[in-house]
JSON list of C-alpha atoms in Angstrom, two decimals:
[
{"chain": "I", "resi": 1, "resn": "UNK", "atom": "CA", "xyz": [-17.78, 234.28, -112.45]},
{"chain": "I", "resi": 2, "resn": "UNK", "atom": "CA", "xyz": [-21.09, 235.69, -113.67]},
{"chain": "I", "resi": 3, "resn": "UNK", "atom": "CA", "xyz": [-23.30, 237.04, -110.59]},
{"chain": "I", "resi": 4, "resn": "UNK", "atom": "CA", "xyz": [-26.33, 237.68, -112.61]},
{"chain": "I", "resi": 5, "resn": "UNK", "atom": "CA", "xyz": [-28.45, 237.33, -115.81]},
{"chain": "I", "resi": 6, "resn": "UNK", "atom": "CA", "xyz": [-27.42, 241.26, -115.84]},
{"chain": "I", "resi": 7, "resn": "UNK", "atom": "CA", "xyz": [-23.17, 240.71, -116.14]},
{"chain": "I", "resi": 8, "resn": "UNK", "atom": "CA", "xyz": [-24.67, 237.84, -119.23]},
{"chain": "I", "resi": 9, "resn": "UNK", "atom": "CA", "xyz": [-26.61, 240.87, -120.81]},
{"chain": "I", "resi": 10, "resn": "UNK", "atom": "CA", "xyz": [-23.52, 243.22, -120.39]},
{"chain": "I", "resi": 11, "resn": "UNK", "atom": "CA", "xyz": [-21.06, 240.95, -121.73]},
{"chain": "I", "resi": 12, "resn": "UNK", "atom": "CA", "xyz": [-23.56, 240.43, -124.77]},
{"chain": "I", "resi": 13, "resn": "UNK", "atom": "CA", "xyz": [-24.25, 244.42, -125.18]},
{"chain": "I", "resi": 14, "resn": "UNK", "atom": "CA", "xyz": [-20.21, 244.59, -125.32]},
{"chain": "I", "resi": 15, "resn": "UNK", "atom": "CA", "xyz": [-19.72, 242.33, -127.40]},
{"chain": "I", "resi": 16, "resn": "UNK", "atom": "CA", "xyz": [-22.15, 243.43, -130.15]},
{"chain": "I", "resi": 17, "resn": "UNK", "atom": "CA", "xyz": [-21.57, 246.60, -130.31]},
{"chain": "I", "resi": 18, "resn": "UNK", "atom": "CA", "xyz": [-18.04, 246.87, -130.76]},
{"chain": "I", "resi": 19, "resn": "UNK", "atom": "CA", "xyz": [-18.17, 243.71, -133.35]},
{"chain": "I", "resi": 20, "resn": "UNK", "atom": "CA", "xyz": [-20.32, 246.33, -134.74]},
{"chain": "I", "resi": 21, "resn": "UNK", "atom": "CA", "xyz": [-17.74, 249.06, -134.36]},
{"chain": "I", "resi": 22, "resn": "UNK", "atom": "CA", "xyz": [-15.06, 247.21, -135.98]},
{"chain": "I", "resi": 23, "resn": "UNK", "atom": "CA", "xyz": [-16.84, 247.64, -139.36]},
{"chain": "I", "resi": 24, "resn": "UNK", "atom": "CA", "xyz": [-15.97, 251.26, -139.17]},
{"chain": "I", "resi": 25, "resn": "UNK", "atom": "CA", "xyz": [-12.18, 251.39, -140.13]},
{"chain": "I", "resi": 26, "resn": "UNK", "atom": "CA", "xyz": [-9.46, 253.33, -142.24]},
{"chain": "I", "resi": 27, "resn": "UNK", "atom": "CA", "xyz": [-7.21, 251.06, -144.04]},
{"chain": "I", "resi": 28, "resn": "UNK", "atom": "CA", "xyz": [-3.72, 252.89, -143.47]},
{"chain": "I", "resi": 29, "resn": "UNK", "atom": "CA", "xyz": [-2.11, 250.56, -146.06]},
{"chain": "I", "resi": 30, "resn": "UNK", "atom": "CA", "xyz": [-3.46, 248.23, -149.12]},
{"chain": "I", "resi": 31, "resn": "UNK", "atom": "CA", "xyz": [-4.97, 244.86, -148.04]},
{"chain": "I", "resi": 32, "resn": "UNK", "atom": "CA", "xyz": [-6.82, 243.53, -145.22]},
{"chain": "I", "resi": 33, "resn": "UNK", "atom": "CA", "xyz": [-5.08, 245.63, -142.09]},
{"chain": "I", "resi": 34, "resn": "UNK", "atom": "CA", "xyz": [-7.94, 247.51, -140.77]},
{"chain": "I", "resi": 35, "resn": "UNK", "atom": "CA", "xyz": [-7.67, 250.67, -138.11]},
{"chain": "I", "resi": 36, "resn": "UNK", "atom": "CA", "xyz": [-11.29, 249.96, -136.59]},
{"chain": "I", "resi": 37, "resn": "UNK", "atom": "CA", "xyz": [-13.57, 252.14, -133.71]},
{"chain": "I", "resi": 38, "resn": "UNK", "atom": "CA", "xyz": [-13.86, 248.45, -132.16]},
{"chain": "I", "resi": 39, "resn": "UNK", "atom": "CA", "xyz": [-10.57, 249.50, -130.06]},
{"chain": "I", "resi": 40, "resn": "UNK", "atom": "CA", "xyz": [-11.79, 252.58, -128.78]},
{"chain": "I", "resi": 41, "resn": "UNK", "atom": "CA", "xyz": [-15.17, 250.90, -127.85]},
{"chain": "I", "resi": 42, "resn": "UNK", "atom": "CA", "xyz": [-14.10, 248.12, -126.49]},
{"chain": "I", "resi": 43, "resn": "UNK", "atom": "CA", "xyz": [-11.91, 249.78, -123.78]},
{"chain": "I", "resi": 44, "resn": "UNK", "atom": "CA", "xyz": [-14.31, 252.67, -123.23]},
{"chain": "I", "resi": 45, "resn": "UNK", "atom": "CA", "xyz": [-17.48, 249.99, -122.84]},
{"chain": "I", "resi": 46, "resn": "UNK", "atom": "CA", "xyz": [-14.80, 247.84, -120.41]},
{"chain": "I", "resi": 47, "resn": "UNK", "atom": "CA", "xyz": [-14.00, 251.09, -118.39]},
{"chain": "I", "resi": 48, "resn": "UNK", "atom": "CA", "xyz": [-17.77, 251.62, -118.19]},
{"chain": "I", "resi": 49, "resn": "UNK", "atom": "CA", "xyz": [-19.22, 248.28, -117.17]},
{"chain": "I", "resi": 50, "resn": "UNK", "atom": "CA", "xyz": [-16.18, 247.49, -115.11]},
{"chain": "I", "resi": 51, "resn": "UNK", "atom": "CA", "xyz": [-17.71, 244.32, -113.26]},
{"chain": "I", "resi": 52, "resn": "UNK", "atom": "CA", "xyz": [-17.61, 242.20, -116.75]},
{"chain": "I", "resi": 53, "resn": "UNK", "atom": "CA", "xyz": [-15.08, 239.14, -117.17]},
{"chain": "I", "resi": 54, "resn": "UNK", "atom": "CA", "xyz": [-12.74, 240.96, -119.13]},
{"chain": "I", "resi": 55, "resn": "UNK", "atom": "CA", "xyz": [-11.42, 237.48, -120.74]},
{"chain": "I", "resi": 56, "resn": "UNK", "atom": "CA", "xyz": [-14.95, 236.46, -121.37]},
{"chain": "I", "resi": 57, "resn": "UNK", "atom": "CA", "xyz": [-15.56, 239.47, -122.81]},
{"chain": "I", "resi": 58, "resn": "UNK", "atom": "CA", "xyz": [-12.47, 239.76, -125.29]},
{"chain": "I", "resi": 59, "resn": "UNK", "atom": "CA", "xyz": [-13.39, 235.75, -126.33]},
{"chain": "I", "resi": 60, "resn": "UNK", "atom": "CA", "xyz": [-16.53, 236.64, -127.13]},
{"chain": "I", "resi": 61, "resn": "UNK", "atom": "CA", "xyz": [-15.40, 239.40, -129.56]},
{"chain": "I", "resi": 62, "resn": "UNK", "atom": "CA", "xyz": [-12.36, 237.37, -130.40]},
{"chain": "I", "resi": 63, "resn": "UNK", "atom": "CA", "xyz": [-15.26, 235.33, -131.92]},
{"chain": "I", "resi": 64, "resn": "UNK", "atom": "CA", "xyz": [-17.78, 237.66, -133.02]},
{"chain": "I", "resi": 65, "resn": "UNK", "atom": "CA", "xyz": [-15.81, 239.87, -135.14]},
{"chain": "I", "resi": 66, "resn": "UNK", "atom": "CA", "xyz": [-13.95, 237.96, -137.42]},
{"chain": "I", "resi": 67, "resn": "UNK", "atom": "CA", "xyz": [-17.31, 235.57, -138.51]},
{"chain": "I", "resi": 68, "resn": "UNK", "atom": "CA", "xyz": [-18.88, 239.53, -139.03]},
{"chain": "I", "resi": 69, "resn": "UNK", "atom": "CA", "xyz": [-16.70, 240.26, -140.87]},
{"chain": "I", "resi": 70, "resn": "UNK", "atom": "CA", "xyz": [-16.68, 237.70, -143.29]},
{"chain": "I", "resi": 71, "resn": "UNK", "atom": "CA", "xyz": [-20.24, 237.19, -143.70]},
{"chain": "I", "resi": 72, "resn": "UNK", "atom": "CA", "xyz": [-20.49, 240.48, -144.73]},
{"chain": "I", "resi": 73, "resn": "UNK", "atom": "CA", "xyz": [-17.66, 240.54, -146.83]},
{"chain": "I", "resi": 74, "resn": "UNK", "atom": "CA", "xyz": [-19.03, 237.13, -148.20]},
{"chain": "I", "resi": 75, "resn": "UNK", "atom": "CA", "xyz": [-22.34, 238.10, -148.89]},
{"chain": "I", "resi": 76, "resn": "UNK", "atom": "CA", "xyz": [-21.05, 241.28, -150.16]},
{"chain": "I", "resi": 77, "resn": "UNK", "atom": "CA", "xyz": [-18.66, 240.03, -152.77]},
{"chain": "I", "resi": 78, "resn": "UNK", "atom": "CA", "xyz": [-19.09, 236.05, -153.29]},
{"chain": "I", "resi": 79, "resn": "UNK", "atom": "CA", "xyz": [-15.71, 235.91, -155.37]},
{"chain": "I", "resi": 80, "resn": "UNK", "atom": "CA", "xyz": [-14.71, 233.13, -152.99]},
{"chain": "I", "resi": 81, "resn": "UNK", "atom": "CA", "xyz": [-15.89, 230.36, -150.41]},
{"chain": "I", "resi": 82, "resn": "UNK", "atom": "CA", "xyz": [-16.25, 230.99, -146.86]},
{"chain": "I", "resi": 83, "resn": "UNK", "atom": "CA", "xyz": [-13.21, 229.32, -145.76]},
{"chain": "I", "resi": 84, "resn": "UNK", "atom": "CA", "xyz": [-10.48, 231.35, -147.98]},
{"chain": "I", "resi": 85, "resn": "UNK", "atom": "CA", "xyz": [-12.40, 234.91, -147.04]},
{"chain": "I", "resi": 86, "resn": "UNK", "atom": "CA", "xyz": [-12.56, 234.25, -143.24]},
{"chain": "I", "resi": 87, "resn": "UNK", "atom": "CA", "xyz": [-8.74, 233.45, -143.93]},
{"chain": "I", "resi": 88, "resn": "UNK", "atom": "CA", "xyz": [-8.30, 237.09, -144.12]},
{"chain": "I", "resi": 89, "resn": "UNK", "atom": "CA", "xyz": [-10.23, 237.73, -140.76]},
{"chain": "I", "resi": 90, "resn": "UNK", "atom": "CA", "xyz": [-9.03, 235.29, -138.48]},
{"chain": "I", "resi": 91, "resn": "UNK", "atom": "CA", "xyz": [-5.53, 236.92, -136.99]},
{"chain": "I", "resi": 92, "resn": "UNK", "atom": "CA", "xyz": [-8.27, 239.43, -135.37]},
{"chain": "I", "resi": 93, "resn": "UNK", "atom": "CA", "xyz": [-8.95, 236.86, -133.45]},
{"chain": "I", "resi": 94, "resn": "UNK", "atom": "CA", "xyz": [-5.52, 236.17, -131.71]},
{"chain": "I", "resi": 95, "resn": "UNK", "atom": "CA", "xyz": [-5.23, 240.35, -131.61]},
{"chain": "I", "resi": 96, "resn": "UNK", "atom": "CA", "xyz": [-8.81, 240.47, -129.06]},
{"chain": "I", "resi": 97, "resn": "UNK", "atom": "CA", "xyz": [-7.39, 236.87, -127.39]},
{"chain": "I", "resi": 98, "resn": "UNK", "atom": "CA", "xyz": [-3.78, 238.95, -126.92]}
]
C-alpha cells in the first residue's frame, strides 16, 4: 500500500491543502451548499502525485474537511453545540467517500 514515509507525507500534503481549499467557496444558492476550490485541487494534486492511494487519500479528506469546517464555523459563531453545526458538514463526507 504505502512504499515509503514519502507516499505518508504526500497523502498528508493532499490532504491539507485541499481541506484548506474547501474554505474558499461561492454559495450558488442560500444555505450550507458550498461550490469550493477543494475539487479542483484535489484532482489536480491527484493528477500530480499520481502514486498516492487514491481511496486513502479521499478518506482522509472525507475526514478532514467536514471537522474544518465546523471548528471554524464553531469557533466563529458559537450560536450552537458542536454536534448540531457539524450536522451541516457531514454529507461532505459521503461526497469525498463517493
Amino acid at each position: 500500500m504505502l512504499r515509503s514515509k514519502l507516499d505518508l507525507e504526500k497523502i498528508i500534503i493532499i490532504a491539507i491543502v485541499t481541506t484548506f481549499m474547501g474554505q474558499i467557496y461561492i454559495s450558488p444558492i442560500p444555505g450550507y451548499f458550498r461550490l469550493s476550490m477543494a475539487v479542483l485541487t484535489l484532482s489536480i494534486l491527484l493528477i500530480h502525485f499520481n502514486q498516492v492511494p487514491v481511496m486513502l487519500v479521499c478518506s482522509l479528506i472525507a475526514v478532514l474537511t467536514p471537522l474544518f469546517r465546523t471548528f471554524v464555523n464553531y469557533t466563529t459563531y458559537q450560536d450552537a453545540t458542536f454536534l448540531q453545526v457539524f450536522s451541516n458538514y457531514y454529507p461532505v463526507a459521503i461526497y469525498y467517500l463517493l
